[in-house]
Short mmCIF file of C-alpha atoms and ligand atoms in Angstrom, two decimals:
data_model
loop_
_atom_site.label_atom_id
_atom_site.label_comp_id
_atom_site.label_asym_id
_atom_site.label_seq_id
_atom_site.Cartn_x
_atom_site.Cartn_y
_atom_site.Cartn_z
CA MET A 1 117.41 91.55 100.62
CA LEU A 2 117.13 95.19 99.68
CA ASP A 3 114.22 96.43 97.64
CA ILE A 4 116.15 98.74 95.31
CA LYS A 5 114.13 101.18 93.20
CA ILE A 6 116.00 102.05 90.00
CA THR A 7 115.55 105.35 88.13
CA LYS A 8 117.74 105.58 85.07
CA THR A 9 119.09 108.82 83.68
CA ALA A 10 117.44 110.34 80.62
CA ASN A 11 120.76 112.01 79.74
CA PRO A 12 123.62 109.50 79.77
CA LYS A 13 127.04 111.14 79.72
CA ALA A 14 129.70 110.47 77.11
CA LYS A 15 132.15 107.85 78.37
CA PRO A 16 135.86 108.66 78.46
CA GLN A 17 137.37 108.15 75.01
CA ASP A 18 140.98 107.61 76.00
CA GLU A 19 141.24 105.15 78.89
CA SER A 20 144.97 105.76 79.18
CA LYS A 21 144.22 109.28 80.46
CA LEU A 22 141.67 108.35 83.17
CA GLY A 23 143.86 109.06 86.19
CA PHE A 24 142.23 108.34 89.55
CA GLY A 25 138.86 109.52 90.86
CA LYS A 26 138.12 112.30 88.42
CA VAL A 27 135.35 110.91 86.22
CA PHE A 28 131.98 109.70 87.55
CA THR A 29 129.38 107.41 86.01
CA ASP A 30 125.69 108.03 85.25
CA HIS A 31 124.18 106.60 88.45
CA MET A 32 124.63 106.31 92.20
CA PHE A 33 123.15 104.24 95.01
CA VAL A 34 121.46 106.02 97.91
CA MET A 35 119.84 104.71 101.10
CA ASN A 36 118.71 106.59 104.20
CA TYR A 37 118.78 105.77 107.88
CA THR A 38 116.38 107.15 110.41
CA GLU A 39 116.50 106.27 114.07
CA GLY A 40 113.56 104.00 114.92
CA GLN A 41 113.12 103.01 111.27
CA GLY A 42 116.52 101.66 110.33
CA TRP A 43 117.97 101.74 106.80
CA HIS A 44 115.28 102.49 104.22
CA ASP A 45 114.55 103.74 100.70
CA ALA A 46 117.33 101.92 98.85
CA ARG A 47 117.49 103.41 95.37
CA ILE A 48 119.66 103.91 92.33
CA VAL A 49 119.26 107.35 90.80
CA PRO A 50 121.06 109.51 88.25
CA TYR A 51 124.42 110.81 89.56
CA GLU A 52 123.80 114.36 90.72
CA ASN A 53 124.58 116.89 93.44
CA ILE A 54 122.88 116.34 96.78
CA SER A 55 121.27 118.92 98.99
CA LEU A 56 122.04 119.07 102.72
CA SER A 57 121.50 121.58 105.50
CA PRO A 58 124.61 123.67 106.20
CA ALA A 59 124.14 122.41 109.76
CA ALA A 60 124.32 118.75 108.67
CA MET A 61 126.50 117.11 111.29
CA VAL A 62 128.96 115.61 108.83
CA PHE A 63 130.25 119.10 107.99
CA HIS A 64 131.09 119.95 111.58
CA TYR A 65 132.34 116.93 113.47
CA GLY A 66 133.25 114.60 110.64
CA GLN A 67 130.94 111.71 111.49
CA GLU A 68 131.39 109.83 108.24
CA MET A 69 133.00 106.71 106.82
CA PHE A 70 134.03 105.48 103.40
CA GLU A 71 135.17 102.35 101.65
CA GLY A 72 137.06 101.66 98.43
CA LEU A 73 136.88 98.66 96.12
CA LYS A 74 136.94 98.04 92.39
CA ALA A 75 135.07 96.28 89.60
CA TYR A 76 137.33 94.74 86.98
CA ARG A 77 136.40 93.78 83.43
CA GLY A 78 138.18 90.56 82.68
CA LYS A 79 139.67 89.55 79.35
CA ASP A 80 136.49 87.47 78.95
CA GLY A 81 134.36 90.61 79.24
CA GLU A 82 132.89 89.58 82.63
CA PRO A 83 132.75 92.19 85.40
CA ARG A 84 134.20 90.99 88.70
CA LEU A 85 134.44 92.29 92.28
CA PHE A 86 137.34 91.44 94.59
CA ARG A 87 136.34 90.42 98.14
CA PRO A 88 133.45 92.92 98.52
CA ASP A 89 132.30 91.14 101.71
CA MET A 90 135.56 92.28 103.35
CA ASN A 91 134.65 95.89 102.59
CA GLY A 92 131.20 95.25 104.06
CA LYS A 93 132.72 93.85 107.25
CA ARG A 94 135.20 96.70 107.52
CA THR A 95 132.32 99.17 107.04
CA ASN A 96 130.74 97.82 110.20
CA ASP A 97 134.05 97.93 112.13
CA THR A 98 134.37 101.58 111.16
CA ASN A 99 130.71 102.28 111.91
CA LYS A 100 130.95 100.82 115.41
CA ARG A 101 133.88 103.10 116.25
CA LEU A 102 132.10 106.19 114.89
CA CYS A 103 128.62 105.44 116.33
CA ILE A 104 127.20 105.06 112.81
CA PRO A 105 124.51 102.36 112.57
CA GLU A 106 125.75 99.09 111.11
CA LEU A 107 124.28 97.56 107.99
CA PRO A 108 124.08 93.89 106.97
CA VAL A 109 127.14 92.83 104.95
CA GLU A 110 124.80 91.15 102.43
CA ASP A 111 123.01 94.47 101.88
CA PHE A 112 126.33 96.26 101.36
CA VAL A 113 127.39 93.70 98.74
CA GLU A 114 123.96 93.71 97.09
CA ALA A 115 123.99 97.51 96.81
CA VAL A 116 127.50 97.49 95.29
CA LYS A 117 126.54 94.81 92.78
CA ALA A 118 123.30 96.55 91.83
CA VAL A 119 124.83 99.93 91.06
CA VAL A 120 127.80 98.38 89.23
CA LYS A 121 125.34 96.35 87.15
CA VAL A 122 123.45 99.50 86.13
CA ASP A 123 126.68 101.26 85.09
CA GLU A 124 128.44 98.10 83.89
CA ASP A 125 129.31 99.70 80.54
CA TRP A 126 131.49 102.21 82.41
CA ILE A 127 133.98 99.56 83.54
CA PRO A 128 137.08 100.38 81.50
CA THR A 129 138.94 97.61 79.70
CA ALA A 130 142.46 98.95 79.11
CA GLU A 131 145.32 97.29 81.02
CA GLY A 132 145.58 98.62 84.59
CA THR A 133 142.15 100.28 84.58
CA SER A 134 139.05 99.45 86.64
CA LEU A 135 135.87 100.96 87.99
CA TYR A 136 136.68 102.39 91.42
CA ILE A 137 133.72 102.01 93.79
CA ARG A 138 133.35 104.48 96.64
CA PRO A 139 130.67 103.60 99.23
CA PHE A 140 130.32 106.17 102.03
CA ILE A 141 128.03 107.17 104.88
CA ILE A 142 127.45 110.69 106.20
CA ALA A 143 125.66 112.04 109.29
CA THR A 144 122.80 114.26 108.15
CA ASP A 145 121.05 115.61 111.28
CA GLU A 146 120.63 119.39 111.23
CA PHE A 147 122.20 119.96 114.64
CA LEU A 148 125.28 121.65 116.04
CA GLY A 149 125.59 119.67 119.28
CA VAL A 150 128.30 117.04 119.53
CA ALA A 151 126.45 113.70 119.57
CA PRO A 152 125.85 110.80 117.20
CA SER A 153 123.43 111.80 114.44
CA LYS A 154 120.01 110.13 114.28
CA THR A 155 119.88 110.20 110.47
CA TYR A 156 122.41 109.13 107.83
CA MET A 157 122.83 108.70 104.10
CA PHE A 158 124.65 105.72 102.59
CA MET A 159 125.76 106.34 99.03
CA ILE A 160 127.86 104.57 96.42
CA ILE A 161 129.48 106.45 93.56
CA LEU A 162 131.58 104.96 90.76
CA SER A 163 134.65 106.28 88.99
CA PRO A 164 136.42 104.68 86.02
CA SER A 165 140.07 104.93 86.98
CA GLY A 166 143.61 104.13 85.94
CA ALA A 167 146.71 103.94 88.13
CA TYR A 168 146.53 105.75 91.49
CA TYR A 169 150.09 106.99 91.12
CA SER A 170 150.90 108.64 87.82
CA SER A 171 154.18 106.70 87.86
CA GLY A 172 152.25 103.39 87.51
CA LEU A 173 154.49 100.46 88.50
CA ALA A 174 157.65 102.57 88.65
CA PRO A 175 158.96 102.64 92.24
CA VAL A 176 157.83 105.62 94.35
CA GLY A 177 159.82 107.69 96.82
CA ILE A 178 158.52 107.67 100.39
CA TRP A 179 159.04 110.15 103.21
CA ILE A 180 159.15 108.65 106.71
CA GLU A 181 157.47 111.34 108.81
CA ASP A 182 159.18 112.00 112.13
CA ASP A 183 157.14 114.97 113.40
CA TYR A 184 153.43 114.67 112.61
CA VAL A 185 151.57 111.47 113.55
CA ARG A 186 148.46 110.03 111.95
CA ALA A 187 146.84 107.94 114.66
CA VAL A 188 147.30 106.46 118.09
CA ARG A 189 146.07 103.23 119.62
CA GLY A 190 142.56 103.72 120.99
CA GLY A 191 141.91 106.38 118.35
CA ILE A 192 140.39 105.96 114.90
CA GLY A 193 143.43 104.81 112.90
CA PHE A 194 141.93 101.40 112.06
CA ALA A 195 138.71 102.99 110.81
CA LYS A 196 138.21 104.18 107.26
CA THR A 197 137.03 107.69 107.99
CA GLY A 198 137.81 111.11 106.59
CA GLY A 199 139.43 112.43 109.79
CA ASN A 200 142.44 110.15 109.33
CA TYR A 201 143.04 111.58 105.88
CA ALA A 202 142.51 115.19 106.98
CA ALA A 203 145.14 114.56 109.67
CA SER A 204 147.54 113.29 106.99
CA LEU A 205 147.50 116.26 104.63
CA ALA A 206 150.08 118.53 106.25
CA ALA A 207 152.69 115.77 106.19
CA GLN A 208 151.75 114.87 102.63
CA VAL A 209 152.34 118.46 101.53
CA LYS A 210 155.68 118.41 103.34
CA ALA A 211 156.65 115.15 101.62
CA HIS A 212 155.66 116.50 98.19
CA ASP A 213 157.65 119.66 98.81
CA GLY A 214 160.63 117.44 99.63
CA GLY A 215 160.20 115.57 96.32
CA TYR A 216 158.55 112.43 97.76
CA SER A 217 155.20 111.08 96.65
CA GLN A 218 153.85 109.53 99.88
CA VAL A 219 154.23 109.60 103.64
CA LEU A 220 155.13 106.57 105.75
CA TRP A 221 153.80 107.06 109.27
CA LEU A 222 155.50 106.08 112.47
CA ASP A 223 153.62 105.09 115.63
CA GLY A 224 152.09 108.00 117.50
CA VAL A 225 153.71 107.29 120.87
CA GLU A 226 157.40 106.53 120.39
CA ARG A 227 157.66 107.62 116.73
CA LYS A 228 159.84 104.63 116.26
CA TYR A 229 157.78 101.84 114.72
CA ILE A 230 156.53 101.68 111.13
CA GLU A 231 152.75 101.97 110.66
CA GLU A 232 151.47 102.47 107.10
CA VAL A 233 151.53 104.78 104.10
CA GLY A 234 148.92 107.46 103.28
CA ALA A 235 146.75 105.15 101.20
CA MET A 236 148.53 101.78 101.50
CA ASN A 237 149.82 99.21 103.94
CA ILE A 238 153.54 98.55 103.76
CA PHE A 239 155.59 95.38 103.33
CA PHE A 240 159.33 94.72 103.54
CA LYS A 241 161.34 91.77 102.32
CA ILE A 242 164.20 91.49 104.79
CA ASP A 243 166.72 88.68 104.43
CA GLY A 244 164.25 86.47 102.58
CA LYS A 245 161.35 87.05 105.01
CA VAL A 246 158.22 89.07 104.32
CA VAL A 247 157.60 91.50 107.18
CA THR A 248 154.67 93.86 107.71
CA PRO A 249 153.49 95.87 110.73
CA ALA A 250 150.99 93.96 112.89
CA LEU A 251 147.43 95.32 113.10
CA SER A 252 147.73 97.28 116.31
CA GLY A 253 144.56 99.37 116.12
CA SER A 254 146.19 102.42 114.61
CA ILE A 255 146.52 101.20 111.01
CA LEU A 256 143.92 100.23 108.43
CA PRO A 257 143.41 96.45 108.12
CA GLY A 258 143.87 96.46 104.35
CA ILE A 259 142.12 93.88 102.22
CA THR A 260 145.06 93.86 99.80
CA ARG A 261 147.35 93.40 102.84
CA ASN A 262 145.35 90.37 103.92
CA SER A 263 145.38 88.96 100.36
CA VAL A 264 149.15 89.48 99.99
CA ILE A 265 149.82 87.69 103.29
CA THR A 266 147.65 84.77 102.15
CA LEU A 267 149.40 84.58 98.77
CA CYS A 268 152.92 84.79 100.26
CA LYS A 269 152.13 82.03 102.77
CA SER A 270 150.66 79.88 100.00
CA TRP A 271 153.97 80.25 98.15
CA GLY A 272 155.83 78.95 101.19
CA LEU A 273 157.31 82.30 102.21
CA ASP A 274 157.82 83.23 105.85
CA VAL A 275 155.51 86.11 106.74
CA GLU A 276 155.93 88.03 109.99
CA GLU A 277 153.29 90.47 111.25
CA ARG A 278 155.08 92.36 113.97
CA LYS A 279 156.58 95.66 115.12
CA ILE A 280 159.32 96.97 112.84
CA SER A 281 161.38 99.91 113.99
CA VAL A 282 162.83 102.44 111.63
CA ASP A 283 166.25 101.57 113.13
CA GLU A 284 165.78 97.94 112.09
CA LEU A 285 165.11 99.12 108.54
CA LEU A 286 168.19 101.34 108.48
CA GLU A 287 170.29 98.44 109.77
CA ALA A 288 168.82 96.03 107.22
CA GLN A 289 169.46 98.47 104.43
CA LYS A 290 173.06 99.10 105.52
CA SER A 291 173.81 95.39 105.70
CA GLY A 292 172.21 94.75 102.30
CA LYS A 293 169.32 92.72 103.76
CA LEU A 294 166.50 95.09 102.80
CA GLU A 295 165.60 93.38 99.55
CA GLU A 296 162.22 94.88 98.64
CA VAL A 297 159.71 97.41 99.92
CA PHE A 298 156.18 97.72 98.53
CA GLY A 299 152.84 99.21 99.45
CA THR A 300 149.49 97.45 99.08
CA GLY A 301 146.06 98.96 98.57
CA THR A 302 142.94 98.80 96.45
CA ALA A 303 143.71 102.00 94.58
CA ALA A 304 147.47 101.42 94.40
CA VAL A 305 147.41 97.55 94.04
CA ILE A 306 151.11 96.67 94.64
CA SER A 307 153.26 99.74 94.56
CA PRO A 308 157.04 99.26 94.68
CA VAL A 309 159.04 101.69 96.80
CA GLY A 310 162.37 102.82 95.36
CA THR A 311 163.56 105.20 98.07
CA LEU A 312 162.78 105.76 101.74
CA ARG A 313 163.86 108.96 103.41
CA TYR A 314 164.21 109.24 107.20
CA LYS A 315 165.72 112.47 108.54
CA ASP A 316 169.16 112.65 106.91
CA ASP A 317 169.17 109.07 105.67
CA VAL A 318 168.00 108.20 102.18
CA MET A 319 167.67 104.47 101.64
CA THR A 320 167.69 103.22 98.06
CA ILE A 321 165.93 99.90 97.68
CA GLY A 322 167.26 97.45 95.12
CA ASP A 323 168.29 98.83 91.75
CA GLY A 324 165.38 101.25 91.36
CA SER A 325 163.21 98.83 89.37
CA ILE A 326 160.33 96.67 90.67
CA GLY A 327 161.47 93.73 92.84
CA GLU A 328 160.81 90.11 91.97
CA LEU A 329 158.29 89.47 94.76
CA SER A 330 156.49 92.78 94.16
CA GLN A 331 156.10 91.88 90.47
CA LYS A 332 154.94 88.33 91.28
CA LEU A 333 152.34 89.68 93.72
CA TYR A 334 151.18 92.33 91.26
CA ASP A 335 150.72 89.68 88.56
CA ALA A 336 148.89 87.31 90.93
CA VAL A 337 146.54 89.92 92.41
CA THR A 338 145.68 91.62 89.11
CA GLY A 339 145.45 88.19 87.40
CA ILE A 340 142.85 87.00 89.93
CA GLN A 341 140.99 90.30 89.59
CA ASN A 342 140.92 90.05 85.81
CA GLY A 343 140.12 86.35 85.70
CA THR A 344 143.37 85.24 84.04
CA VAL A 345 144.71 83.54 87.19
CA ALA A 346 142.65 80.82 88.94
CA ASP A 347 140.70 82.15 91.94
CA GLU A 348 141.84 79.45 94.37
CA PHE A 349 140.85 81.38 97.50
CA GLY A 350 137.30 82.22 96.37
CA TRP A 351 137.96 85.98 96.32
CA ILE A 352 135.95 86.82 93.23
CA THR A 353 132.27 87.74 93.19
CA GLN A 354 130.41 88.04 89.89
CA VAL A 355 128.37 91.21 89.51
N1 LIG B 1 145.90 102.14 104.53
C1 LIG B 1 145.22 103.26 104.22
C2 LIG B 1 145.40 104.45 105.08
C3 LIG B 1 144.36 103.28 103.10
O1 LIG B 1 143.67 104.38 102.79
C4 LIG B 1 144.24 102.12 102.32
C5 LIG B 1 143.36 102.10 101.15
O2 LIG B 1 142.27 101.74 101.19
C6 LIG B 1 144.97 100.97 102.69
C7 LIG B 1 145.78 101.03 103.80
C8 LIG B 1 144.85 99.69 101.93
O3 LIG B 1 143.61 99.05 102.18
P1 LIG B 1 142.92 98.11 101.13
O4 LIG B 1 143.92 97.12 100.71
O5 LIG B 1 141.76 97.52 101.83
O6 LIG B 1 142.51 98.98 99.98
C1 LIG B 2 141.73 102.76 98.41
O1 LIG B 2 142.78 102.21 98.10
O2 LIG B 2 140.63 102.30 98.17
C2 LIG B 2 141.71 104.01 99.10
O3 LIG B 2 140.77 104.28 99.75
C3 LIG B 2 142.76 104.94 98.92
C4 LIG B 2 142.14 106.30 98.92
C5 LIG B 2 142.39 107.00 100.18
C6 LIG B 2 142.42 107.03 97.69
#
């Protein structure tokens, strides 16, 4: 149990008037959660304070060697007005998997969930209600030692900030175009690809700019060794429906073990679909598309939910998936996942936590 000291703001901000214009990650609520770590003392001073800038030494280690991690989850306001969290314990567990890889001290999963619940409760009125909106929750940890040597920091800050958000892609549920990157790579096995840490995203930017310049909205990464096997998208895991089967890359250490990915696999299996977690080569995809067996492609992620893919570009090949509208399975998954999150579909797997 955390002993969380709460200091409320004396100057609450005006909440966004038009929820249809929220976009993603641009508006922040009135409060944030903060907790410190000091070697020898452990995690201490859990508190909720007004959202404000923080002060750090320019030598703080996070600025130099990127020792940091982050998570992403959402609070949803159901049709019944109740705020809900979707599988926050999974984010707590993944936090510790990331922390272990980056030599950041672990924290109890119960404390992670308690901190998320507490800060969401304080800013509960900021959870938007319009269709497709939610309160995006961003927990993160930074290394704060004032030191320029390369070593694990001895002090850290764990913070949680909140952002009322709409769709991650401005296109909403309209299928996106994806660029299969054949030059840059994101991660290799043994590296930090499975961890949710800023370095992976910094490494992705050059390819993202290239994809945007080419008229595509996201990058699909290939494996870092042979540049042959499909890995994941910039902010999503990827699924294919090939000849009736649901196929997704296996967790090999270089991709993020997505919580939406895990939920989609569970749902598909519960509907009696064949799900294969395995290696998928880009050649297999091209073949499947040419023979008409590539039925659907969609990405999965907290921010993006289920995001249908309409085109995949690889070198000189442009694959068009389906008829350019959302596929049947993608739509069914979107309805099931968002229905569970909003409380309109029964939570048969016990994924929902009340705030
Ligand atoms: N892959 C990457 C690189 C991501 O950033 C995300 C988003 O969090 C995902 C996959 C999907 O993970 P999750 O479903 O847990 O949000
Ligand atoms: C999420 O889906 O929570 C993410 O973290 C995506 C993010 C990189 C914007």
